[in-house]
PDB file of C-alpha atoms in Angstrom:
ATOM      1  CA  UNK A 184       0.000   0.000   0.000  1.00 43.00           C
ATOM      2  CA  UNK A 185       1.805   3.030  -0.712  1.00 47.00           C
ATOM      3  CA  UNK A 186       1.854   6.438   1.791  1.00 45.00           C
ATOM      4  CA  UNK A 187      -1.224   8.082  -0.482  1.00 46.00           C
ATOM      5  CA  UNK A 188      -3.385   4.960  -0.256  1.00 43.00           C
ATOM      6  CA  UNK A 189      -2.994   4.579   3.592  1.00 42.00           C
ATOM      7  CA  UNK A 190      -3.568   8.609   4.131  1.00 43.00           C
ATOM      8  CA  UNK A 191      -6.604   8.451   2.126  1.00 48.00           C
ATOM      9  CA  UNK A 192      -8.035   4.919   4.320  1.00 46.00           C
ATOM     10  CA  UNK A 193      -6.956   6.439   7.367  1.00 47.00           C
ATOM     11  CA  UNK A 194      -8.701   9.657   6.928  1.00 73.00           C
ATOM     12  CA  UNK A 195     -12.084   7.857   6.693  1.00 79.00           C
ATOM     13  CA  UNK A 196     -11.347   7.446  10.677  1.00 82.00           C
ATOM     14  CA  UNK A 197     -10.123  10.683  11.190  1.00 85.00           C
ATOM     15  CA  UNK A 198     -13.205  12.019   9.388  1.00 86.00           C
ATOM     16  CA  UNK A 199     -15.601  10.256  11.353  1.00 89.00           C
ATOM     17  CA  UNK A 200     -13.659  12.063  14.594  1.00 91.00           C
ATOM     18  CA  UNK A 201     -14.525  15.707  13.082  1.00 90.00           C
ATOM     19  CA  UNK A 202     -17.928  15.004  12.641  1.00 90.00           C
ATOM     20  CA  UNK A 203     -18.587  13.416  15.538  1.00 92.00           C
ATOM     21  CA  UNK A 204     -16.566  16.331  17.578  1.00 93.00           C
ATOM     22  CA  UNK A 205     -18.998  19.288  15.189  1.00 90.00           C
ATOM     23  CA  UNK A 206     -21.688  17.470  16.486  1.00 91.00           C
ATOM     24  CA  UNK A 207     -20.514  17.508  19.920  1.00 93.00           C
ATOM     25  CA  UNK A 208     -20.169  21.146  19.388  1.00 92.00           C
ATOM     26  CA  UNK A 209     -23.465  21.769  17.888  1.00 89.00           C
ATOM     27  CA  UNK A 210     -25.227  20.286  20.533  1.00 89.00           C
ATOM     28  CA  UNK A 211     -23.271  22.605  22.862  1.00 91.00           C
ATOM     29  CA  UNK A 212     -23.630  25.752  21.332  1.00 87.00           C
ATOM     30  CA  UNK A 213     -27.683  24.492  21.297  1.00 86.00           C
ATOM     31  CA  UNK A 214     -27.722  23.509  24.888  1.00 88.00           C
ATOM     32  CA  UNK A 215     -25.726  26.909  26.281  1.00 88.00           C
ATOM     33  CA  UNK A 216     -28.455  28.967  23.832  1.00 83.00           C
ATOM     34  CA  UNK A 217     -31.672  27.146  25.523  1.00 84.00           C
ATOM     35  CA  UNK A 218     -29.701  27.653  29.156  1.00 84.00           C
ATOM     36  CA  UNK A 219     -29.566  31.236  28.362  1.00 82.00           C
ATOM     37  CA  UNK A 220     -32.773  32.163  27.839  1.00 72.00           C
ATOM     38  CA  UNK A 221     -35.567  33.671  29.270  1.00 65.00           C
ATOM     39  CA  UNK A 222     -37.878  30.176  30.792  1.00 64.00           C
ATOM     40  CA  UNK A 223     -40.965  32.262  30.885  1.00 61.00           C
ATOM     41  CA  UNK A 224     -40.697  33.450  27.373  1.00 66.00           C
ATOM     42  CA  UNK A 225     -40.834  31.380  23.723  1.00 64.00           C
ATOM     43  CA  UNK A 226     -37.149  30.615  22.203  1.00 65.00           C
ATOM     44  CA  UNK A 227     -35.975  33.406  20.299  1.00 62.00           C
ATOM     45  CA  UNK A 228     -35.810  32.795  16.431  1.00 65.00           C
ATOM     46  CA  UNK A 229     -32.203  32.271  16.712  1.00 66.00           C
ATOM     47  CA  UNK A 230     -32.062  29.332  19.417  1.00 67.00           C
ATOM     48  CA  UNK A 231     -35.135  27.578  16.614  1.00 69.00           C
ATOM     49  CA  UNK A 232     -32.566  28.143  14.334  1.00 75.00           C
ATOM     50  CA  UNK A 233     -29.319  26.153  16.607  1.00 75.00           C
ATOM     51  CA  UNK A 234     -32.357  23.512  17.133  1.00 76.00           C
ATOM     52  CA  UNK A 235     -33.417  23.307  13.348  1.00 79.00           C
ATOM     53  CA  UNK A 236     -29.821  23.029  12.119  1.00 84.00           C
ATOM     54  CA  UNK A 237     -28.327  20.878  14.880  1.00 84.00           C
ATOM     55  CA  UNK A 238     -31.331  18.144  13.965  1.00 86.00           C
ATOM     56  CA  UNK A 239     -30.845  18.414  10.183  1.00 89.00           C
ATOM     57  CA  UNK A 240     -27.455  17.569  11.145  1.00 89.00           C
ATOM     58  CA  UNK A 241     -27.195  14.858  13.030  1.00 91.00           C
ATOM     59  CA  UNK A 242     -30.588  13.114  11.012  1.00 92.00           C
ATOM     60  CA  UNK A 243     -27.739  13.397   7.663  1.00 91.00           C
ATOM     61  CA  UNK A 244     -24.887  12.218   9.456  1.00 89.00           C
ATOM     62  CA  UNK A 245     -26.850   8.888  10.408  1.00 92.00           C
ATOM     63  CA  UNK A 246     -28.532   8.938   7.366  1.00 92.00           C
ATOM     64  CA  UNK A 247     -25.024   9.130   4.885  1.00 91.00           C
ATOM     65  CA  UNK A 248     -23.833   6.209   7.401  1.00 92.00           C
ATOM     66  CA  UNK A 249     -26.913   4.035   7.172  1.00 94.00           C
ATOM     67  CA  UNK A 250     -26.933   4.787   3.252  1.00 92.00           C
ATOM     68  CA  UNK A 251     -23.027   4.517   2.361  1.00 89.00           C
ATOM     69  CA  UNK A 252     -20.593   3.479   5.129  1.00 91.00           C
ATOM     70  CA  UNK A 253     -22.689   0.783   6.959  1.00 93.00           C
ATOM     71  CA  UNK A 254     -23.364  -1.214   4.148  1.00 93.00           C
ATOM     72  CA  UNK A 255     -19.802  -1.128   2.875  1.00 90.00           C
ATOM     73  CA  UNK A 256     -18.397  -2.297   6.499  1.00 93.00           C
ATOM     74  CA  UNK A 257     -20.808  -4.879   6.630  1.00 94.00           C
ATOM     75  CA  UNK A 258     -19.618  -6.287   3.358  1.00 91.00           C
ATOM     76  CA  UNK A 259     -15.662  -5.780   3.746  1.00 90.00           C
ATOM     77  CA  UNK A 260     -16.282  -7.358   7.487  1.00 94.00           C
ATOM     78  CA  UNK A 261     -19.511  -9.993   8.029  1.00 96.00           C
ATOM     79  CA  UNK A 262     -18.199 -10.291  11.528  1.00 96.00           C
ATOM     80  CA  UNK A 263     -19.568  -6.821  12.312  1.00 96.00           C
ATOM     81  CA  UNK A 264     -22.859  -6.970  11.078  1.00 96.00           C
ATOM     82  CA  UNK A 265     -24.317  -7.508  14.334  1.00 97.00           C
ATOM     83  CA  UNK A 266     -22.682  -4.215  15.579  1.00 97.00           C
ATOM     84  CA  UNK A 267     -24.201  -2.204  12.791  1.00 97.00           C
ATOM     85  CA  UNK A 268     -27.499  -3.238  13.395  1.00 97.00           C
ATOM     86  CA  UNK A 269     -27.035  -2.641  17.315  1.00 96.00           C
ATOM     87  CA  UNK A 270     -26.002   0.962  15.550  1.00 96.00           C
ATOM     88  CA  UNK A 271     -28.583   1.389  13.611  1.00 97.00           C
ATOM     89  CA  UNK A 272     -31.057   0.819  16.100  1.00 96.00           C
ATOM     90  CA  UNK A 273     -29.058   3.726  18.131  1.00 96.00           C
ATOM     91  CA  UNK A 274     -29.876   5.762  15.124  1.00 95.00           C
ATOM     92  CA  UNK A 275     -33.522   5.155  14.953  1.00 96.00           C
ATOM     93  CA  UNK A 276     -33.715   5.833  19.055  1.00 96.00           C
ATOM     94  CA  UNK A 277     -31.963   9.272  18.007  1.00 95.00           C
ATOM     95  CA  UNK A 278     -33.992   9.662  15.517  1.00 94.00           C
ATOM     96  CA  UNK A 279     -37.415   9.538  17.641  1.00 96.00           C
ATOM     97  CA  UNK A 280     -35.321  11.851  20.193  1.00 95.00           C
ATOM     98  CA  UNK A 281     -35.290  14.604  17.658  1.00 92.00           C
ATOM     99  CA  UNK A 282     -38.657  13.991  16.542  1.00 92.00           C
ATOM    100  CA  UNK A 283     -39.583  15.159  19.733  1.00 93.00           C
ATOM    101  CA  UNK A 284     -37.145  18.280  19.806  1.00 90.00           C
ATOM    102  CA  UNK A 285     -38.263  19.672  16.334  1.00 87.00           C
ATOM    103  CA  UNK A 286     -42.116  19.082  18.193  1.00 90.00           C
ATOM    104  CA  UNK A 287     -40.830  21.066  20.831  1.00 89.00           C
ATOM    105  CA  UNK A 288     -39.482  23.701  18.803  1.00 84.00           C
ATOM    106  CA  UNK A 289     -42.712  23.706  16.605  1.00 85.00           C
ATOM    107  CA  UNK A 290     -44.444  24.489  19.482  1.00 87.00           C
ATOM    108  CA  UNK A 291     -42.787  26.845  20.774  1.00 83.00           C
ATOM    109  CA  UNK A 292     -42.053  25.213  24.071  1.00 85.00           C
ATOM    110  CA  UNK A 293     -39.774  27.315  26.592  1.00 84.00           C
ATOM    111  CA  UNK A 294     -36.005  26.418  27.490  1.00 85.00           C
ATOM    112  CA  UNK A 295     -36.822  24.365  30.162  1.00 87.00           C
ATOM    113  CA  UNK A 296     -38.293  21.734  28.335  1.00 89.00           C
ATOM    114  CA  UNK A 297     -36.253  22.158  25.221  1.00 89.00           C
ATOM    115  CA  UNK A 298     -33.169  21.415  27.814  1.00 90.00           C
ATOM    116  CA  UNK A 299     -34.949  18.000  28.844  1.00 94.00           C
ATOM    117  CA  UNK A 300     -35.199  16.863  25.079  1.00 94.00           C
ATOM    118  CA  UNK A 301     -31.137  18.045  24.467  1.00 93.00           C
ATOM    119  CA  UNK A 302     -30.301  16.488  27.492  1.00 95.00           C
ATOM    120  CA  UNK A 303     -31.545  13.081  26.706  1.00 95.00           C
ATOM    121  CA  UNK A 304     -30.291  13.482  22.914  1.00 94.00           C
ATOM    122  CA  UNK A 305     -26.714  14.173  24.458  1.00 95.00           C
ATOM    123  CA  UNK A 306     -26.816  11.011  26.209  1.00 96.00           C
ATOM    124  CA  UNK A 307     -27.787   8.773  23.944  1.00 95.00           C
ATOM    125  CA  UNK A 308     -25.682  10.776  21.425  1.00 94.00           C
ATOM    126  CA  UNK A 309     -22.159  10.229  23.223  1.00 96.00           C
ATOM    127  CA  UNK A 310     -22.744   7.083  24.392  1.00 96.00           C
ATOM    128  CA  UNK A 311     -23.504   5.848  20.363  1.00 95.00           C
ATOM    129  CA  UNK A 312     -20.289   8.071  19.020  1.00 95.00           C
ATOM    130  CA  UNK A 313     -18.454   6.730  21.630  1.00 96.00           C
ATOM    131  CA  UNK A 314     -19.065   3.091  21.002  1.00 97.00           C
ATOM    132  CA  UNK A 315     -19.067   3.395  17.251  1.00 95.00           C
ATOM    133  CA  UNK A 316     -15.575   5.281  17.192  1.00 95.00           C
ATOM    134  CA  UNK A 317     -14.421   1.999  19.777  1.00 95.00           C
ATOM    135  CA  UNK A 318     -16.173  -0.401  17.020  1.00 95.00           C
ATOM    136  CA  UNK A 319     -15.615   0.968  13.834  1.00 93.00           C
ATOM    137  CA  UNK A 320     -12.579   3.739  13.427  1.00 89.00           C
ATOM    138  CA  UNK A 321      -9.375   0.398  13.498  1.00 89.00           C
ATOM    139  CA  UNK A 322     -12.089  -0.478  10.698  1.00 88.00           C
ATOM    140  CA  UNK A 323     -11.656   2.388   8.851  1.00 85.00           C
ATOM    141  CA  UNK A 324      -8.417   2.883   8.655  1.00 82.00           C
ATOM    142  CA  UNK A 325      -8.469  -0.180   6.584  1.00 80.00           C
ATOM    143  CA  UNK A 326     -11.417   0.310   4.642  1.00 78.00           C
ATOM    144  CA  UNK A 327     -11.388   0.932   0.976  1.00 76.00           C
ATOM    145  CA  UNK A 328     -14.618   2.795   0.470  1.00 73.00           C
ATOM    146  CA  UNK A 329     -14.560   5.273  -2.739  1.00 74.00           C
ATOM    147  CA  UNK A 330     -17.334   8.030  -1.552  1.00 70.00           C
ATOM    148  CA  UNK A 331     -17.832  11.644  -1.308  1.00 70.00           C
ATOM    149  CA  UNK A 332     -17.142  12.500   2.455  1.00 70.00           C
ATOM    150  CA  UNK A 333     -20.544  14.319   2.749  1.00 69.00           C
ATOM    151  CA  UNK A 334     -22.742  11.635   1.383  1.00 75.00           C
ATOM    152  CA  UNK A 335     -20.955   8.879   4.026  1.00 72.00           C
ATOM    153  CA  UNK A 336     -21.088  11.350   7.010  1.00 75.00           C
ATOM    154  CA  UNK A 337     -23.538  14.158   6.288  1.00 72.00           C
ATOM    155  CA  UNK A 338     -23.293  17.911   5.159  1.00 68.00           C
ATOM    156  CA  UNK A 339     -21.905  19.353   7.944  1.00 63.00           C
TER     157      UNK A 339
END
């Protein structure tokens, strides 16, 4: 394998890192602007806004994995299959989490309860990134898998 090969394989690992670490960092920045505002008044436009745009982003980064990368671990590595589908099923659980969010935000629910829901998404959240990046990031480093970056982890 020569130097470009294994810098191109290994930044499939490295990638998932970054995303996983602007997600972090979404959900931060969403969290501090629900904390900070007022709890008997309706989030301001620009907290919907961290809300909107952190669920569109984590619903595309599990999306581009179930779609591309999933698949394509599953076939280079049988032996893992079982893992993805525990993953996936952490996906679908997030999934539901941020169906109740966006209702929240639809609604026009105060801070306090918006908290609650990014709370529980921020638990669920780090415990799947932190057992996927333990399952999957040795894998790849080794995979061969030729994508676009966004359509494996999501526009970011």
């Amino acid at each position: 394998m020569t130097e470009g090969e294994k810098t191109r394989l290994i930044a499939w690992a490295d990638e998932m890192r970054r995303v996983h670490d602007r997600l972090r960092t979404a959900l931060r920045v969403t969290q501090e602007a629900v904390a900070a505002g007022d709890p008997a008044e309706p989030p301001a436009r620009d907290l919907l806004l961290f809300c909107h745009g952190f669920c569109a982003a984590l619903t595309g980064h599990h999306a581009g994995e179930d779609r591309e990368l999933f698949p394509a671990i599953a076939r280079a590595h049988p032996d893992l299959r079982e893992t993805i589908r525990y993953l996936e099923q952490d996906h679908s659980m997030i999934g539901h989490l941020l169906g109740g969010l966006q209702a929240a935000v639809d609604r026009s629910a105060g801070p306090d309860d918006l908290g609650k829901h990014l709370e529980g998404i921020a638990a669920i959240m780090e415990s799947h990134f932190r057992f996927e990046e333990r399952k999957l990031l040795s894998v790849l480093e080794t995979l061969t898998l030729e994508a676009d970056v966004g359509e494996v982890f999501g526009p970011l």
